[in-house]
Amino acid sequence: MKYYVSAKALRSGDGSEERPFRTIREAAVLAKAGDEVIVAPGIYREAVDPHCGGTEDGRIVYRSQVKGAAVITGAELVKSWTRYQKDVWMVRIPNSFFGEYNPYTTYVRGDWYFAASPVHTGEVFLNDKAMYESTTLEGVLKPQIYRPSWDPDFTRHKWYTCQEGGDTVIYANFQGKDPNEETVEITVRPNCFYPSQTGINYITLSGFTVTKAATQWAPPTAYQEGMIGPHWAKGWIIEDCDVSHARCSGISLGKYLQPNNDNKWSTKYYKDGTQTERDAICQAQLEGWTKENIGSHIIRRCNIHDCGQTGIVGHLGGVFSIIEDNHIHHINNKQDLAGAEIGGIKMHAAIDVIYRRNHIHHCTRGLWLDWQAQGTRVTQNLFHDNTPPEGTEITNGLSLGEDIFVEVSHGPTLIDNNLLLSSCAGRISTQGIAFVHNLIAGSFTYVGQGTDNSGKKFPTPRYTPYHVPHRTEVAGFMTILHGDARFYNNIFVQQPVRTDLAAWAQKWGTYRLDLVQFICGTKPYDGYPTPEAYFGAFSPANAMDGNNRDIYYDHLPVATGGNVYFNGAQPCDSEKDAVVVTDRTVELMLREDGTLVTDLYDHLPSMENRPISSAVLGEAFEPEQRFENPDGSAILFDVDYFDVRRALSPLSGPFTQAAGEIRLYPEDM
């Protein structure tokens, strides 16, 4: 059955094409498996709560009749501003207007949230741009530039809220604009398209603009809400949507509510956050977290931008998903939120998740894979500008940013055929990882570090789980030994080191090879054994020797081959076959139109590279699982970034062949 919705209907009808509903919410109450909800262009200021799910063979489809023209928003227009002083205006809103949830009395909070200044889940928007909250009225009357922001000039647009006699009062400095003549909105709802119940399976959301929701911080140990999300279900498709301006997270593939373990670290304090995370994982397994029940979602061809915490967030609920062909950009650029859960994509337990052909840029960090990136593949993506712009004040180590952060996972985590062009390409506090056929123009940071809880007196290792291959069931827990890394057929191009980033690292005492450093290449793996040396040390004579137990806790090995280094990029000391080009300097520049300008392939040496496959990469050490497809089949890296087939002796890097200018993405990305 088809239901029709039109915001322009004079009054709500029966959902037929002739007499459409006025709200999507009405259709969401009735739609059953196999039904389609067709939504006409218009603005829908509502929270859509799908009551029923579909089936694998009979999805429920919510479709915008014109791509991008049906707008679901969690914001309301405000046209009743009165001038307070000069550029500062005020509005008084009865608290009854907000119902059960008032974003202007609700602060952003939760585990791993570390912002210095308190901010609310609500926001004020001037012409679709989020203004900056002040903690005092004085900060609105005399606004100062906020230097950590990636857009410092706009930070003079300040607002402040307080409670007076049952009203929410908002003061805002519109910098000379009349808010009653401009488009000024405030967020009032926490979600836009999100079921209140779990288990609402097989929903498709297609072609909508979804924007401006007062979402809460979404750490892995809490109920993880988003502006859009399946809320602990299976088989959703979110496609061709424009997703923007969530206070915290745009799309959540995240964790359901565990009342006994919801932000326990930051509310009860007595258990460390990593322990409550382990508790949450084991509890979820007991309560139905299986491949049959949860995950297997698809997010594709979406434009995701201008969210405060993440474009996509998830823990446990995103397993076995595909995230492809999305444009994810300008995430956390306001820098008014701070903590360990921020990125273009931030996912825990991305088991068998595939990230492919995404364009991720101008995010505080691009892709953060935290814990259990087992069977995860990152392929054919373009990353750039995921470190702060020059002149931005960097307030802490997590503000530095990088293209990919893989943290405390046992793998196998596969990163192949990508372009990693930011100053920091990867933060590699992990093991069980493989880089194959990438073009890398930034450094690797935190190699060998960042896997404990920074205890000063006692050891504080993070025991993280690994799983039965291609399943959710936990197979064991172990600390991170580092290494167990493979680097094959990559090209490394050293870029000029930014003096501001180097100065910041020196100021904070972190400018060292195993922390924050800016040498492009595998150099941070100096001192790590080769596979031959590592496994050759084990024998019946010493394996059970009580005086030689350290052998089980040394760094794991690093395997290399077919890598090329330009412009001063450096290999690790065990990489004997590295090709280091010292007699020429190559150009590498990405233009705003998506064209990579380079003479790299004019200077690439002739090499006899061997084809790389699952057989070459072998198994990740701890889970004893191959680098392979989610169905267990082998991977042969026989096609490049553009799906062009490689030669028998393939070129290093992500391209089979390249001219001086390479168009990497279409104009609409």
Short mmCIF file of N, CA and C in Angstrom, two decimals, residues 479-535:
data_model
loop_
_atom_site.label_atom_id
_atom_site.label_comp_id
_atom_site.label_asym_id
_atom_site.label_seq_id
_atom_site.Cartn_x
_atom_site.Cartn_y
_atom_site.Cartn_z
N THR A 479 45.08 -7.51 26.05
CA THR A 479 45.64 -6.17 25.90
C THR A 479 46.23 -6.02 24.50
N ILE A 480 46.70 -4.83 24.20
CA ILE A 480 47.31 -4.56 22.90
C ILE A 480 48.83 -4.61 23.05
N LEU A 481 49.46 -5.45 22.23
CA LEU A 481 50.92 -5.59 22.24
C LEU A 481 51.58 -4.68 21.20
N HIS A 482 50.81 -4.17 20.27
CA HIS A 482 51.27 -3.31 19.17
C HIS A 482 51.99 -4.15 18.11
N GLY A 483 52.07 -3.59 16.92
CA GLY A 483 52.62 -4.33 15.79
C GLY A 483 51.53 -5.15 15.13
N ASP A 484 51.87 -6.38 14.73
CA ASP A 484 50.95 -7.21 13.95
C ASP A 484 50.40 -6.37 12.80
N ALA A 485 51.33 -5.67 12.12
CA ALA A 485 50.97 -4.72 11.07
C ALA A 485 51.61 -5.14 9.75
N ARG A 486 50.94 -4.78 8.65
CA ARG A 486 51.43 -5.10 7.32
C ARG A 486 51.32 -3.85 6.45
N PHE A 487 52.37 -3.57 5.70
CA PHE A 487 52.39 -2.42 4.79
C PHE A 487 52.89 -2.91 3.43
N TYR A 488 51.98 -2.99 2.46
CA TYR A 488 52.34 -3.52 1.16
C TYR A 488 51.89 -2.56 0.04
N ASN A 489 52.82 -2.27 -0.86
CA ASN A 489 52.54 -1.56 -2.12
C ASN A 489 51.90 -0.19 -1.90
N ASN A 490 52.33 0.50 -0.85
CA ASN A 490 51.87 1.87 -0.59
C ASN A 490 52.86 2.89 -1.15
N ILE A 491 52.38 4.10 -1.41
CA ILE A 491 53.24 5.23 -1.75
C ILE A 491 53.14 6.24 -0.61
N PHE A 492 54.29 6.65 -0.09
CA PHE A 492 54.36 7.65 0.97
C PHE A 492 55.02 8.91 0.40
N VAL A 493 54.35 10.04 0.56
CA VAL A 493 54.88 11.32 0.07
C VAL A 493 54.93 12.31 1.23
N GLN A 494 56.12 12.64 1.66
CA GLN A 494 56.28 13.61 2.75
C GLN A 494 55.87 15.00 2.28
N GLN A 495 54.98 15.65 3.05
CA GLN A 495 54.59 17.02 2.79
C GLN A 495 55.34 17.96 3.74
N PRO A 496 55.44 19.24 3.43
CA PRO A 496 56.09 20.16 4.37
C PRO A 496 55.40 20.10 5.73
N VAL A 497 56.19 20.02 6.78
CA VAL A 497 55.64 19.93 8.13
C VAL A 497 55.14 21.31 8.56
N ARG A 498 53.90 21.38 8.98
CA ARG A 498 53.34 22.64 9.44
C ARG A 498 54.01 23.07 10.74
N THR A 499 54.52 24.27 10.75
CA THR A 499 55.26 24.75 11.93
C THR A 499 54.35 24.90 13.14
N ASP A 500 53.05 25.24 12.91
CA ASP A 500 52.16 25.40 14.05
C ASP A 500 51.87 24.07 14.73
N LEU A 501 51.73 23.01 13.95
CA LEU A 501 51.50 21.70 14.54
C LEU A 501 52.73 21.20 15.29
N ALA A 502 53.89 21.40 14.70
CA ALA A 502 55.13 21.00 15.37
C ALA A 502 55.33 21.77 16.66
N ALA A 503 55.04 23.06 16.63
CA ALA A 503 55.20 23.88 17.83
C ALA A 503 54.24 23.44 18.93
N TRP A 504 53.02 23.07 18.55
CA TRP A 504 52.06 22.60 19.54
C TRP A 504 52.57 21.31 20.20
N ALA A 505 53.05 20.36 19.39
CA ALA A 505 53.53 19.10 19.94
C ALA A 505 54.74 19.32 20.84
N GLN A 506 55.63 20.23 20.45
CA GLN A 506 56.79 20.53 21.30
C GLN A 506 56.36 21.17 22.61
N LYS A 507 55.38 22.07 22.55
CA LYS A 507 54.91 22.75 23.75
C LYS A 507 54.37 21.76 24.77
N TRP A 508 53.64 20.76 24.30
CA TRP A 508 53.01 19.79 25.21
C TRP A 508 53.89 18.57 25.47
N GLY A 509 55.10 18.57 24.96
CA GLY A 509 56.04 17.49 25.24
C GLY A 509 55.69 16.17 24.60
N THR A 510 54.96 16.21 23.49
CA THR A 510 54.54 14.97 22.84
C THR A 510 55.20 14.76 21.48
N TYR A 511 56.18 15.61 21.16
CA TYR A 511 56.81 15.52 19.84
C TYR A 511 57.90 14.45 19.89
N ARG A 512 57.48 13.21 19.73
CA ARG A 512 58.42 12.08 19.67
C ARG A 512 57.88 11.02 18.73
N LEU A 513 58.74 10.11 18.35
CA LEU A 513 58.41 9.16 17.29
C LEU A 513 57.21 8.29 17.65
N ASP A 514 57.01 7.99 18.95
CA ASP A 514 55.91 7.12 19.35
C ASP A 514 54.69 7.90 19.84
N LEU A 515 54.69 9.22 19.69
CA LEU A 515 53.52 10.01 20.07
C LEU A 515 53.10 10.87 18.87
N VAL A 516 53.26 12.19 18.95
CA VAL A 516 52.90 13.07 17.84
C VAL A 516 54.15 13.37 17.03
N GLN A 517 54.19 12.93 15.81
CA GLN A 517 55.35 13.19 14.95
C GLN A 517 54.85 13.37 13.53
N PHE A 518 55.68 13.93 12.67
CA PHE A 518 55.21 14.34 11.35
C PHE A 518 56.07 13.77 10.21
N ILE A 519 56.76 12.66 10.46
CA ILE A 519 57.49 11.97 9.41
C ILE A 519 56.53 11.03 8.70
N CYS A 520 56.34 11.21 7.42
CA CYS A 520 55.50 10.32 6.64
C CYS A 520 56.24 9.00 6.40
N GLY A 521 55.55 7.89 6.58
CA GLY A 521 56.18 6.60 6.36
C GLY A 521 56.02 5.68 7.55
N THR A 522 56.67 4.54 7.48
CA THR A 522 56.57 3.52 8.54
C THR A 522 57.63 3.69 9.62
N LYS A 523 58.34 4.81 9.60
CA LYS A 523 59.44 5.06 10.53
C LYS A 523 59.08 4.81 12.01
N PRO A 524 57.85 5.12 12.48
CA PRO A 524 57.54 4.85 13.89
C PRO A 524 57.62 3.39 14.29
N TYR A 525 57.70 2.48 13.31
CA TYR A 525 57.82 1.06 13.63
C TYR A 525 59.28 0.61 13.72
N ASP A 526 60.20 1.55 13.82
CA ASP A 526 61.60 1.18 14.08
C ASP A 526 61.68 0.28 15.31
N GLY A 527 62.47 -0.79 15.20
CA GLY A 527 62.68 -1.67 16.35
C GLY A 527 61.69 -2.82 16.44
N TYR A 528 60.64 -2.78 15.64
CA TYR A 528 59.69 -3.89 15.65
C TYR A 528 60.28 -5.06 14.87
N PRO A 529 60.05 -6.29 15.30
CA PRO A 529 60.64 -7.44 14.60
C PRO A 529 59.93 -7.73 13.29
N THR A 530 60.62 -8.41 12.40
CA THR A 530 59.97 -8.97 11.22
C THR A 530 59.22 -10.24 11.63
N PRO A 531 58.30 -10.73 10.81
CA PRO A 531 57.62 -11.99 11.16
C PRO A 531 58.60 -13.14 11.35
N GLU A 532 59.64 -13.18 10.52
CA GLU A 532 60.61 -14.27 10.64
C GLU A 532 61.32 -14.22 11.99
N ALA A 533 61.72 -13.03 12.38
CA ALA A 533 62.43 -12.90 13.66
C ALA A 533 61.50 -13.17 14.84
N TYR A 534 60.28 -12.69 14.75
CA TYR A 534 59.37 -12.84 15.89
C TYR A 534 59.00 -14.31 16.10
N PHE A 535 58.46 -14.94 15.07
CA PHE A 535 58.00 -16.32 15.24
C PHE A 535 59.15 -17.30 15.36
#
